[in-house]
Amino acid sequence: MTPAHGREPIPPGADVSRPDAALVVDHLTKRFGQRAAYEDVSFEVGYGEVFGFLGPNGAGKTTMVRTLGTLLAPTSGSAVVAGIPLDLEAGSHIRARISIMPESPGLYLRLTVAENLECFAGLYELTDIRERIAKGLQAVNLTDRANDLCGSLSKGLRQRVALARALLNDPAVLFLDEPTSGLDPVATRDVHELIAALRDQGVTIFLTTHRLEEAERLCHRVAILNTTLLLIGRPDELRERLFTRGLDVRTRVPLADPGAVFDRLADVQGWDQSASGSYVLQVTDPDATAPRVARALVAVDADILSLVETRHSLEDVYLELVEDDVEAQRR
Amino acid sequence: MSFSWTRVEAIFRKELRDYRRNRFVIFTMSALPLLFIVLTMIQLFAINTGSSAKLNDRIGISMLYLLIIPTMVPSALTAYSVVGEREQGTLEAVLITPVRSEEFLVGKALAAFTPTVLIAYALFGLFLGAAELFAHPGVLSAIFERSHVLVQLLFTPLLAGWSIWMGIAISARSTDVRAAQQLAVFASLPPLGVVALLSFDVIPASVALALGLAAALLVLDGFGWRAVAAIFDRERLITGSRD
Ligand SMILES: Nc1ncnc2c1ncn2[C@@H]1O[C@H](COP(=O)(O)OP(=O)(O)OP(=O)(O)O)[C@@H](O)[C@H]1O
Ligand SMILES: [Mg+2]
């Protein structure tokens, strides 16, 4: 299994039965009555890839996971999950090859951790149950809690049991639906470390989240969804695609005539005053332009406080997209 | 993927474990049988020779009390089975495994059926033992003379079957555990009514009639199973009301 970084989005009409894709989603739509939970969504996830599925509340993330997990039938479109075309007849086969960690852990609270896992190992018809349970518990560092009742565990620990349960059947695709929602920073970090470890082992992961830093840290590629798919790509790629590169300039005193300084520089394509004494310059090559900007500022006796390349986080990308989208929907 | 008894067993074992640690279930499984065995015994010991008609009435009542156990106990258990799992959030976790609806339902049904029938037969054994040891000598022979034993043996599993499918069907369509439990108890009663007519000799009890009614109930149980399997709608169970 090789991690598939930065795959190209599939062109329309591509062969959707490609054996090297863990997930192929093709023009998939799910409606509840008149309301679309998600609409005309297409993407592909390669084996070994950690794919982030981002979107605000109500974007359709959970509905997508449930559809691909054969719990809900799509209204239209098609998909291939772990090599099997999605339809209700194939449900049991698909579910045997994948696993899902739902938004709420859904553990039997009157059963112990080991008993919960034993039940699910039976549902997956696993033969080496003891070893699998031991392995799962080890993966989430819960070996010493095997005989505790699930009802006595904290939220973070329950989430880890749910993750161990999702690992029992060595899934070809592991769906994690907001695995860190409601966890404190320490428990969140633990879950992140577990996911990173799985990623490094080459496990294919479909991760829904609305935590940007989570996606940025863990995912090879992300898709941003808000009912429709807005954008898909590597986090750094998205930044570049969405924002022109720039330089942030701050001077101690606002420039008397900023136009006179910046307009004269050939490689500054445009500029904007973001606050008093703060300027954002649009440039193609910040490294080459920055020294020239510095010299021009010194020439007019400006005191430079800082001169740095503009950094856009995935959060900027996300907010830009989702806010634009909300406005587009209002229109 | 064909029907898997391994998955049925996984559900079955999980249910029994859960029962053992569930106070409500323990209470239902012990208090109800206890109550009705006491009532039955009171009837039994109140019998003294008297007229043979009186004797038969009392035995009929005793027998009926015993049959309330396989009617009511499983409906309390199964009414919880689907809506309860939905409320506690475990249903989705189970339905995303390869388990088929039929396997899930059979596992749930067997988990309610097995302890119910074991308890009911044990109590009937206890009843016969008590009749043999302590009751008026006429009682035991009167029990064996008529179709009482046959009715007990046949109708215990059949009534349980009816209650189980009714309970699961109601549970699969309910959004509230309490409402499901009340409804399930009512729904479990009609076949018991027919048995009551038999026990009180309103319908003259004969072996042939008992067998006929049992066969009819068996057919109904079969329909019950089909209906439940048809009613069990994964999509509805996942998306309905809880979202
Ligand atoms: N059973 C249902 N009936 C009607 N509408 C539904 C149902 N389930 C979901 N929806 C709608 O579909 C849309 C997508 O919901 P979904 O739960 O998939 O969003 P999400 O991205 O997972 O949100 P969150 O971040 O809050 O978990 C929402 O508008 C929701 O109201
Ligand atoms: Mg969700």
XYZ file of C-alpha atoms and ligand atoms in Angstrom:
606
model
C 0.000 0.000 0.000
C 1.492 3.274 -1.065
C 0.089 6.553 0.131
C -1.444 8.337 -2.806
C -0.607 11.957 -2.319
C -2.254 14.546 -4.461
C -4.205 12.465 -6.911
C -5.787 14.320 -9.742
C -9.548 14.602 -9.418
C -11.150 12.083 -11.723
C -12.202 13.405 -15.105
C -15.848 12.890 -16.022
C -16.455 9.563 -17.722
C -13.447 7.938 -16.074
C -13.524 4.216 -15.466
C -15.082 4.083 -12.034
C -14.165 0.470 -11.380
C -10.466 1.161 -11.044
C -9.063 -1.350 -8.614
C -6.545 1.087 -7.154
C -9.197 3.416 -5.761
C -10.592 2.812 -2.296
C -13.546 5.084 -2.976
C -14.963 6.316 -6.243
C -17.909 8.640 -5.854
C -19.619 9.686 -9.045
C -22.272 12.408 -9.171
C -23.811 11.200 -5.937
C -26.888 12.952 -4.547
C -28.966 12.298 -1.436
C -32.226 14.056 -0.797
C -34.521 13.922 2.184
C -37.794 14.894 0.577
C -37.101 18.149 -1.241
C -34.001 18.973 0.758
C -30.643 17.849 -0.575
C -28.253 16.625 2.124
C -25.517 16.679 -0.528
C -25.762 17.111 -4.228
C -23.814 15.964 -7.282
C -20.682 15.063 -5.373
C -17.802 13.347 -7.176
C -14.373 12.454 -5.848
C -11.950 9.599 -5.598
C -9.833 8.356 -2.702
C -6.788 6.156 -3.219
C -5.695 3.303 -0.991
C -3.432 4.499 1.790
C -4.749 7.997 1.562
C -6.116 10.039 4.443
C -8.910 12.053 2.932
C -10.428 14.935 4.862
C -14.075 15.740 4.297
C -14.643 19.244 5.586
C -17.774 21.246 5.897
C -19.892 23.297 8.273
C -22.757 21.841 10.317
C -25.403 20.383 8.053
C -23.060 20.222 5.066
C -23.918 16.566 4.470
C -20.791 14.888 5.879
C -22.537 12.323 8.063
C -25.082 11.606 5.349
C -22.212 10.927 2.923
C -20.565 8.534 5.383
C -23.866 6.742 5.950
C -24.455 6.472 2.229
C -21.027 5.026 1.536
C -21.532 2.717 4.523
C -24.743 1.394 2.880
C -27.002 2.647 5.659
C -28.790 5.041 3.336
C -29.524 4.598 -0.344
C -28.386 7.495 -2.527
C -31.079 9.325 -4.473
C -28.973 9.320 -7.621
C -25.422 8.786 -8.791
C -23.132 5.868 -8.152
C -20.155 4.908 -6.042
C -17.646 2.111 -5.617
C -16.613 1.347 -2.055
C -13.539 -0.814 -1.464
C -13.913 -2.208 -4.964
C -17.618 -3.059 -4.679
C -20.285 -1.030 -6.493
C -22.668 0.554 -4.049
C -26.125 -0.955 -4.012
C -28.331 -2.387 -1.340
C -27.774 -5.997 -2.378
C -24.043 -5.560 -1.854
C -24.577 -3.901 1.539
C -23.405 -6.749 3.709
C -20.313 -7.342 1.534
C -19.326 -3.700 1.576
C -19.863 -3.406 5.308
C -17.621 -6.430 5.857
C -14.739 -4.634 4.136
C -15.038 -1.213 5.699
C -15.729 0.157 9.115
C -17.236 3.321 10.448
C -16.712 5.136 13.678
C -19.966 7.090 13.991
C -20.387 10.497 15.582
C -21.421 8.940 18.892
C -19.436 5.889 20.017
C -22.536 3.694 20.496
C -21.076 1.269 23.035
C -23.092 -1.132 25.184
C -22.571 0.547 28.513
C -23.472 -2.492 30.621
C -20.852 -4.575 28.821
C -17.128 -4.400 29.400
C -14.733 -3.069 26.790
C -13.696 -6.604 25.845
C -17.311 -7.824 25.701
C -18.240 -4.975 23.387
C -15.381 -5.832 21.078
C -16.243 -9.530 21.272
C -19.779 -8.838 20.110
C -18.561 -6.865 17.120
C -15.856 -9.406 16.286
C -18.695 -11.936 16.072
C -20.671 -9.627 13.803
C -17.640 -9.463 11.512
C -17.368 -13.268 11.728
C -13.729 -13.022 12.743
C -12.079 -16.257 13.776
C -9.038 -15.095 15.744
C -11.180 -13.022 18.085
C -8.823 -12.904 21.058
C -5.842 -11.724 19.037
C -7.894 -9.146 17.166
C -9.286 -7.690 20.367
C -5.843 -7.603 21.939
C -4.455 -5.883 18.851
C -7.271 -3.346 18.725
C -6.923 -2.490 22.395
C -3.182 -2.157 22.023
C -3.596 0.204 19.070
C -5.616 2.591 21.226
C -3.634 2.006 24.452
C -6.531 0.519 26.353
C -5.205 -2.946 27.142
C -5.449 -2.345 30.875
C -9.096 -1.249 30.663
C -10.319 -4.383 28.850
C -12.466 -5.519 31.772
C -13.924 -2.154 32.713
C -17.598 -1.555 32.031
C -17.986 0.886 29.162
C -20.440 2.868 31.273
C -17.597 3.738 33.632
C -15.348 5.207 30.931
C -14.874 8.890 30.146
C -15.955 10.292 26.816
C -12.414 10.271 25.467
C -11.901 6.633 26.450
C -15.226 5.639 24.905
C -14.119 7.270 21.694
C -10.972 5.177 21.812
C -12.961 1.978 22.360
C -15.069 2.911 19.335
C -11.861 3.323 17.355
C -10.589 -0.068 18.522
C -13.925 -1.535 17.448
C -13.572 0.073 14.013
C -10.119 -1.493 13.634
C -11.252 -5.061 14.442
C -11.893 -6.123 10.856
C -8.778 -4.520 9.311
C -10.976 -2.302 7.162
C -10.017 -1.444 3.591
C -11.522 1.980 4.275
C -11.918 3.414 7.748
C -14.564 6.119 8.068
C -14.151 8.451 11.017
C -17.073 10.817 11.537
C -15.846 13.741 13.601
C -13.660 11.553 15.797
C -12.671 14.376 18.123
C -15.962 16.189 18.558
C -16.564 17.016 22.183
C -13.135 15.909 23.368
C -10.835 18.041 25.481
C -7.460 19.112 24.039
C -5.565 16.213 25.602
C -8.018 13.567 24.421
C -8.078 15.261 21.016
C -4.311 15.082 20.770
C -4.425 11.386 21.700
C -6.932 10.652 18.953
C -4.857 12.678 16.476
C -1.804 10.644 17.359
C -3.737 7.420 16.857
C -4.936 8.573 13.454
C -1.449 9.675 12.462
C -0.135 6.240 13.467
C -2.784 4.552 11.322
C -1.914 6.854 8.443
C 1.731 5.894 8.750
C 0.705 2.230 8.567
C -1.010 2.916 5.264
C -4.619 2.644 6.448
C -7.080 4.370 4.114
C -9.041 6.897 6.138
C -12.055 9.018 5.287
C -12.155 11.666 7.977
C -15.001 14.122 8.358
C -14.368 17.154 10.455
C -14.984 20.830 10.791
C -11.716 21.307 12.588
C -9.379 22.813 10.066
C -6.171 22.208 11.950
C -7.153 18.574 12.244
C -7.515 18.231 8.478
C -4.344 20.174 7.813
C -2.335 18.026 10.197
C -3.656 14.616 9.274
C -4.911 14.601 5.723
C -3.133 14.087 2.456
C -6.015 15.724 0.641
C -9.165 17.497 1.683
C -12.505 18.159 0.092
C -14.617 21.067 1.192
C -18.315 20.369 1.105
C -21.318 22.535 1.647
C -24.091 20.412 0.158
C -22.108 20.588 -3.093
C -18.409 19.899 -3.318
C -16.657 23.261 -3.375
C -13.008 22.320 -3.693
C -10.715 19.349 -3.484
C -6.955 19.061 -3.260
C -3.898 19.048 -1.019
C -4.068 21.651 1.737
C -1.074 23.612 0.360
C -2.449 23.317 -3.160
C -5.756 24.793 -2.055
C -4.023 27.733 -0.479
C -2.177 28.446 -3.678
C -5.174 27.973 -5.859
C -7.309 30.308 -3.840
C -4.978 33.070 -2.853
C -2.409 34.989 -4.849
C 0.888 35.162 -3.032
C 1.702 38.347 -1.251
C 3.884 40.358 1.074
C 2.782 41.909 4.329
C 4.504 45.231 4.988
C 4.274 47.182 8.236
C 5.846 50.569 8.800
C 6.108 52.507 12.059
C 4.401 55.566 10.566
C 1.917 55.317 7.700
C 3.494 56.167 4.375
C 2.704 59.640 3.099
C 2.162 58.383 -0.432
C 2.173 54.571 -0.604
C 1.236 54.649 -4.294
C 4.417 56.486 -5.113
C 6.433 53.722 -3.460
C 4.624 50.541 -4.606
C 3.326 51.495 -8.050
C 6.837 52.134 -9.213
C 7.918 48.532 -8.489
C 7.385 46.454 -11.621
C 6.816 43.110 -9.883
C 4.172 44.382 -7.490
C 0.924 43.641 -9.287
C -1.248 45.474 -6.847
C -1.419 46.658 -3.257
C -3.860 47.408 -0.568
C -3.720 49.177 2.762
C -5.054 46.719 5.337
C -4.647 49.005 8.368
C -2.841 52.216 9.183
C 0.790 51.504 8.355
C 0.005 47.999 7.063
C 0.086 47.075 3.401
C -0.536 43.885 1.466
C 1.274 43.598 -1.863
C 0.354 41.086 -4.549
C 3.491 39.530 -5.990
C 4.387 36.392 -7.947
C 7.752 35.722 -6.315
C 7.895 37.048 -2.767
C 11.548 36.046 -2.290
C 12.719 38.149 -5.236
C 10.452 41.109 -4.617
C 10.907 41.532 -0.855
C 14.463 43.059 -1.062
C 13.316 45.534 -3.714
C 10.365 46.602 -1.581
C 12.726 47.082 1.364
C 15.071 49.275 -0.663
C 12.173 51.377 -1.963
C 10.883 51.898 1.576
C 14.304 52.876 2.882
C 14.605 55.304 -0.020
C 11.575 57.234 1.258
C 12.878 57.074 4.859
C 10.145 54.721 6.078
C 10.871 52.722 9.272
C 10.125 49.088 8.423
C 8.649 47.062 11.307
C 8.190 43.874 9.312
C 8.213 42.556 5.775
C 6.997 38.973 5.431
C 5.269 36.681 3.012
C 1.508 36.399 3.552
C 0.493 33.084 5.139
C -2.929 31.672 4.507
C -4.064 28.831 6.679
C -6.510 26.190 5.553
C -8.916 28.066 7.752
C -8.662 31.091 5.464
C -9.361 28.853 2.501
C -12.309 27.309 4.224
C -13.836 30.530 5.448
C -13.358 32.145 2.078
C -15.136 29.283 0.372
C -17.899 28.606 2.819
C -18.751 32.254 3.422
C -18.802 32.954 -0.290
C -21.018 29.960 -0.683
C -23.464 31.106 1.964
C -23.665 34.465 0.214
C -24.152 32.740 -3.110
C -27.049 30.776 -1.633
C -28.676 33.902 -0.250
C -28.641 35.586 -3.627
C -23.397 -13.098 1.900
C -25.750 -15.700 3.282
C -27.490 -15.909 6.636
C -24.847 -16.296 9.329
C -25.507 -18.023 12.639
C -22.218 -16.619 13.921
C -23.696 -13.139 13.720
C -26.979 -14.312 15.263
C -24.971 -15.768 18.117
C -23.054 -12.511 18.577
C -26.331 -10.617 19.001
C -27.796 -13.353 21.212
C -24.827 -13.441 23.589
C -24.643 -9.689 23.777
C -28.337 -9.515 24.672
C -28.078 -12.123 27.438
C -25.079 -10.331 28.927
C -26.946 -7.086 28.804
C -30.046 -8.652 30.443
C -28.005 -10.011 33.304
C -26.835 -6.521 34.211
C -30.082 -4.709 33.537
C -32.129 -4.215 36.696
C -35.362 -3.705 34.806
C -34.910 -6.988 32.949
C -33.940 -8.884 36.081
C -36.998 -7.470 37.785
C -39.297 -8.421 34.891
C -37.858 -11.890 34.645
C -38.154 -12.596 38.357
C -41.059 -10.515 39.678
C -43.637 -11.446 37.049
C -43.014 -15.193 37.228
C -42.896 -14.997 41.022
C -46.214 -13.183 41.165
C -47.970 -15.602 38.865
C -46.555 -18.735 40.445
C -47.827 -17.470 43.803
C -51.275 -16.794 42.343
C -51.218 -20.210 40.718
C -50.300 -21.925 43.971
C -53.045 -20.110 45.829
C -55.559 -21.459 43.335
C -54.038 -24.894 43.679
C -54.225 -25.048 47.444
C -57.674 -23.520 47.601
C -58.945 -26.584 45.813
C -60.574 -29.178 47.988
C -62.547 -31.956 46.409
C -65.656 -29.821 45.708
C -67.541 -30.365 42.516
C -65.601 -31.476 39.486
C -66.755 -28.371 37.561
C -65.335 -26.106 40.291
C -62.148 -28.108 40.287
C -61.756 -27.683 36.574
C -62.347 -23.940 36.746
C -59.657 -23.513 39.341
C -57.196 -25.609 37.419
C -58.090 -23.579 34.314
C -57.289 -20.324 36.123
C -54.010 -21.741 37.400
C -53.012 -22.796 33.941
C -53.883 -19.429 32.537
C -51.786 -17.634 35.140
C -48.871 -19.771 34.059
C -49.370 -18.768 30.437
C -49.288 -15.079 31.281
C -45.550 -15.489 31.835
C -44.601 -16.429 28.259
C -46.978 -13.728 27.065
C -45.813 -10.762 29.114
C -42.135 -11.375 29.812
C -41.001 -11.366 26.164
C -43.077 -8.345 25.246
C -41.324 -6.325 27.948
C -37.950 -7.473 26.613
C -38.544 -7.100 22.904
C -40.381 -3.790 23.099
C -37.033 -2.362 24.177
C -34.970 -4.241 21.617
C -34.879 -1.808 18.693
C -36.041 1.537 20.008
C -33.916 1.034 23.125
C -30.787 0.518 21.070
C -31.713 3.533 19.049
C -32.099 5.667 22.147
C -28.772 4.591 23.568
C -27.085 5.167 20.200
C -25.881 1.612 19.631
C -28.176 0.729 16.736
C -26.117 2.584 14.131
C -22.922 0.946 15.392
C -24.504 -2.496 14.909
C -26.091 -1.766 11.551
C -22.772 -0.647 10.054
C -21.371 -4.137 10.598
C -22.128 -6.800 7.974
C -25.084 -8.000 10.052
C -28.249 -8.541 8.009
C -31.593 -7.400 9.284
C -32.799 -11.009 9.561
C -29.788 -12.019 11.628
C -30.233 -9.075 13.936
C -33.934 -9.887 14.398
C -33.433 -13.609 14.937
C -30.694 -12.897 17.479
C -32.974 -10.513 19.354
C -35.913 -12.932 19.183
C -33.930 -15.921 20.441
C -32.516 -13.861 23.277
C -36.059 -13.150 24.475
C -37.411 -16.615 23.642
C -34.839 -18.797 25.376
C -35.014 -17.424 28.927
C -38.789 -17.003 28.699
C -39.477 -20.584 27.716
C -36.964 -21.924 30.222
C -38.571 -19.951 33.027
C -42.118 -20.871 31.980
C -41.380 -24.589 31.709
C -39.503 -24.544 35.010
C -42.488 -22.941 36.699
C -44.846 -25.446 35.159
C -42.621 -28.220 36.472
C -42.678 -26.583 39.867
C -46.436 -26.376 39.664
C -46.815 -30.069 38.809
C -44.407 -30.985 41.584
C -46.377 -28.950 44.089
C -49.634 -30.470 42.864
C -48.194 -33.950 43.274
C -46.802 -33.339 46.748
C -49.184 -30.971 48.444
C -52.477 -30.608 46.620
C -55.611 -32.637 46.880
C -55.047 -36.012 45.144
C -57.868 -35.286 42.695
C -56.049 -32.251 41.314
C -53.139 -33.958 39.601
C -55.299 -36.543 37.903
C -57.689 -33.807 36.783
C -54.727 -31.928 35.257
C -53.585 -35.006 33.370
C -57.062 -36.126 32.369
C -57.677 -33.046 30.291
C -55.547 -31.361 27.651
C -53.943 -29.011 30.214
C -50.427 -30.395 29.960
C -50.525 -30.339 26.194
C -51.850 -26.775 26.194
C -49.065 -25.638 28.527
C -46.316 -27.316 26.568
C -47.558 -26.172 23.179
C -48.770 -22.705 23.953
C -45.814 -21.562 26.047
C -43.445 -21.229 23.048
C -46.209 -20.195 20.654
C -47.498 -17.368 22.838
C -43.895 -16.294 23.440
C -43.334 -16.242 19.678
C -46.360 -14.040 19.108
C -45.319 -11.612 21.850
C -41.789 -11.472 20.533
C -42.705 -10.539 16.973
C -45.298 -8.067 18.160
C -42.806 -6.518 20.568
C -40.066 -6.221 17.955
C -42.448 -4.852 15.330
C -43.703 -2.194 17.718
C -40.182 -1.442 18.840
C -38.973 -1.001 15.269
C -41.683 1.571 14.644
C -41.559 3.443 17.943
C -39.632 6.497 18.944
C -40.128 6.062 22.655
C -39.292 3.076 24.874
C -42.163 3.520 27.334
C -44.831 3.861 24.684
C -43.425 0.793 22.945
C -43.587 -1.239 26.146
C -47.179 -0.346 26.915
C -48.303 -1.019 23.384
C -46.434 -4.308 23.236
C -48.113 -5.636 26.364
C -51.551 -4.948 24.867
C -50.604 -6.439 21.534
C -49.393 -9.615 23.198
C -52.737 -10.416 24.836
C -55.226 -11.462 22.083
C -53.984 -15.040 21.606
C -54.030 -15.480 25.361
C -57.713 -14.632 25.225
C -58.352 -17.588 22.940
C -56.401 -19.837 25.268
C -58.518 -18.517 28.134
C -61.677 -19.693 26.402
C -60.064 -23.088 26.144
C -58.936 -23.146 29.765
C -62.373 -22.225 31.084
C -64.048 -24.770 28.848
C -66.029 -22.009 27.126
C -64.791 -23.707 24.024
C -64.929 -27.383 24.978
C -61.310 -28.314 25.326
C -60.198 -31.309 23.383
C -56.801 -32.430 22.229
C -57.826 -31.910 18.615
C -58.992 -28.359 19.271
C -55.865 -27.509 21.218
C -53.728 -28.831 18.379
C -55.771 -26.893 15.852
C -55.412 -23.632 17.747
C -51.719 -24.262 18.236
C -51.297 -24.789 14.502
C -53.153 -21.555 13.830
C -50.913 -19.678 16.255
C -47.864 -21.216 14.640
C -48.982 -19.868 11.271
C -49.566 -16.445 12.852
C -46.081 -16.570 14.347
C -44.743 -17.272 10.876
C -46.588 -14.265 9.506
C -45.304 -12.230 12.435
C -41.734 -13.012 11.490
C -42.319 -12.055 7.856
C -44.023 -8.843 8.866
C -41.222 -7.866 11.225
C -38.568 -8.573 8.604
C -40.509 -6.398 6.167
C -41.074 -3.594 8.660
C -37.411 -3.406 9.628
C -36.248 -0.448 7.554
C -32.604 0.401 8.182
C -32.765 3.788 6.554
C -35.763 4.851 8.589
C -34.237 3.547 11.789
C -31.040 5.506 11.195
C -32.478 8.792 10.017
C -35.935 8.952 11.618
C -36.600 11.390 14.460
C -33.248 11.148 16.208
C -31.572 13.553 13.773
N -33.367 12.069 8.369
C -33.287 13.283 7.832
N -34.392 13.890 7.381
C -34.334 15.121 6.825
N -33.215 15.820 6.684
C -32.068 15.292 7.125
C -32.038 13.987 7.723
N -30.757 13.702 8.076
C -30.033 14.783 7.698
N -30.806 15.716 7.135
C -30.366 17.034 6.597
O -29.313 16.810 5.702
C -28.329 17.815 5.845
C -26.992 17.181 6.106
O -26.957 16.583 7.378
P -25.672 15.844 7.930
O -26.018 15.271 9.253
O -25.161 14.927 6.908
O -24.659 17.056 8.105
P -23.189 17.057 8.739
O -22.300 17.672 7.735
O -22.818 15.726 9.244
O -23.379 18.087 9.936
P -22.691 18.115 11.388
O -21.400 18.827 11.235
O -23.648 18.905 12.196
O -22.540 16.708 11.871
C -28.805 18.719 6.947
O -29.433 19.842 6.348
C -29.808 17.895 7.694
O -30.778 18.709 8.274
Mg -22.315 14.971 11.069
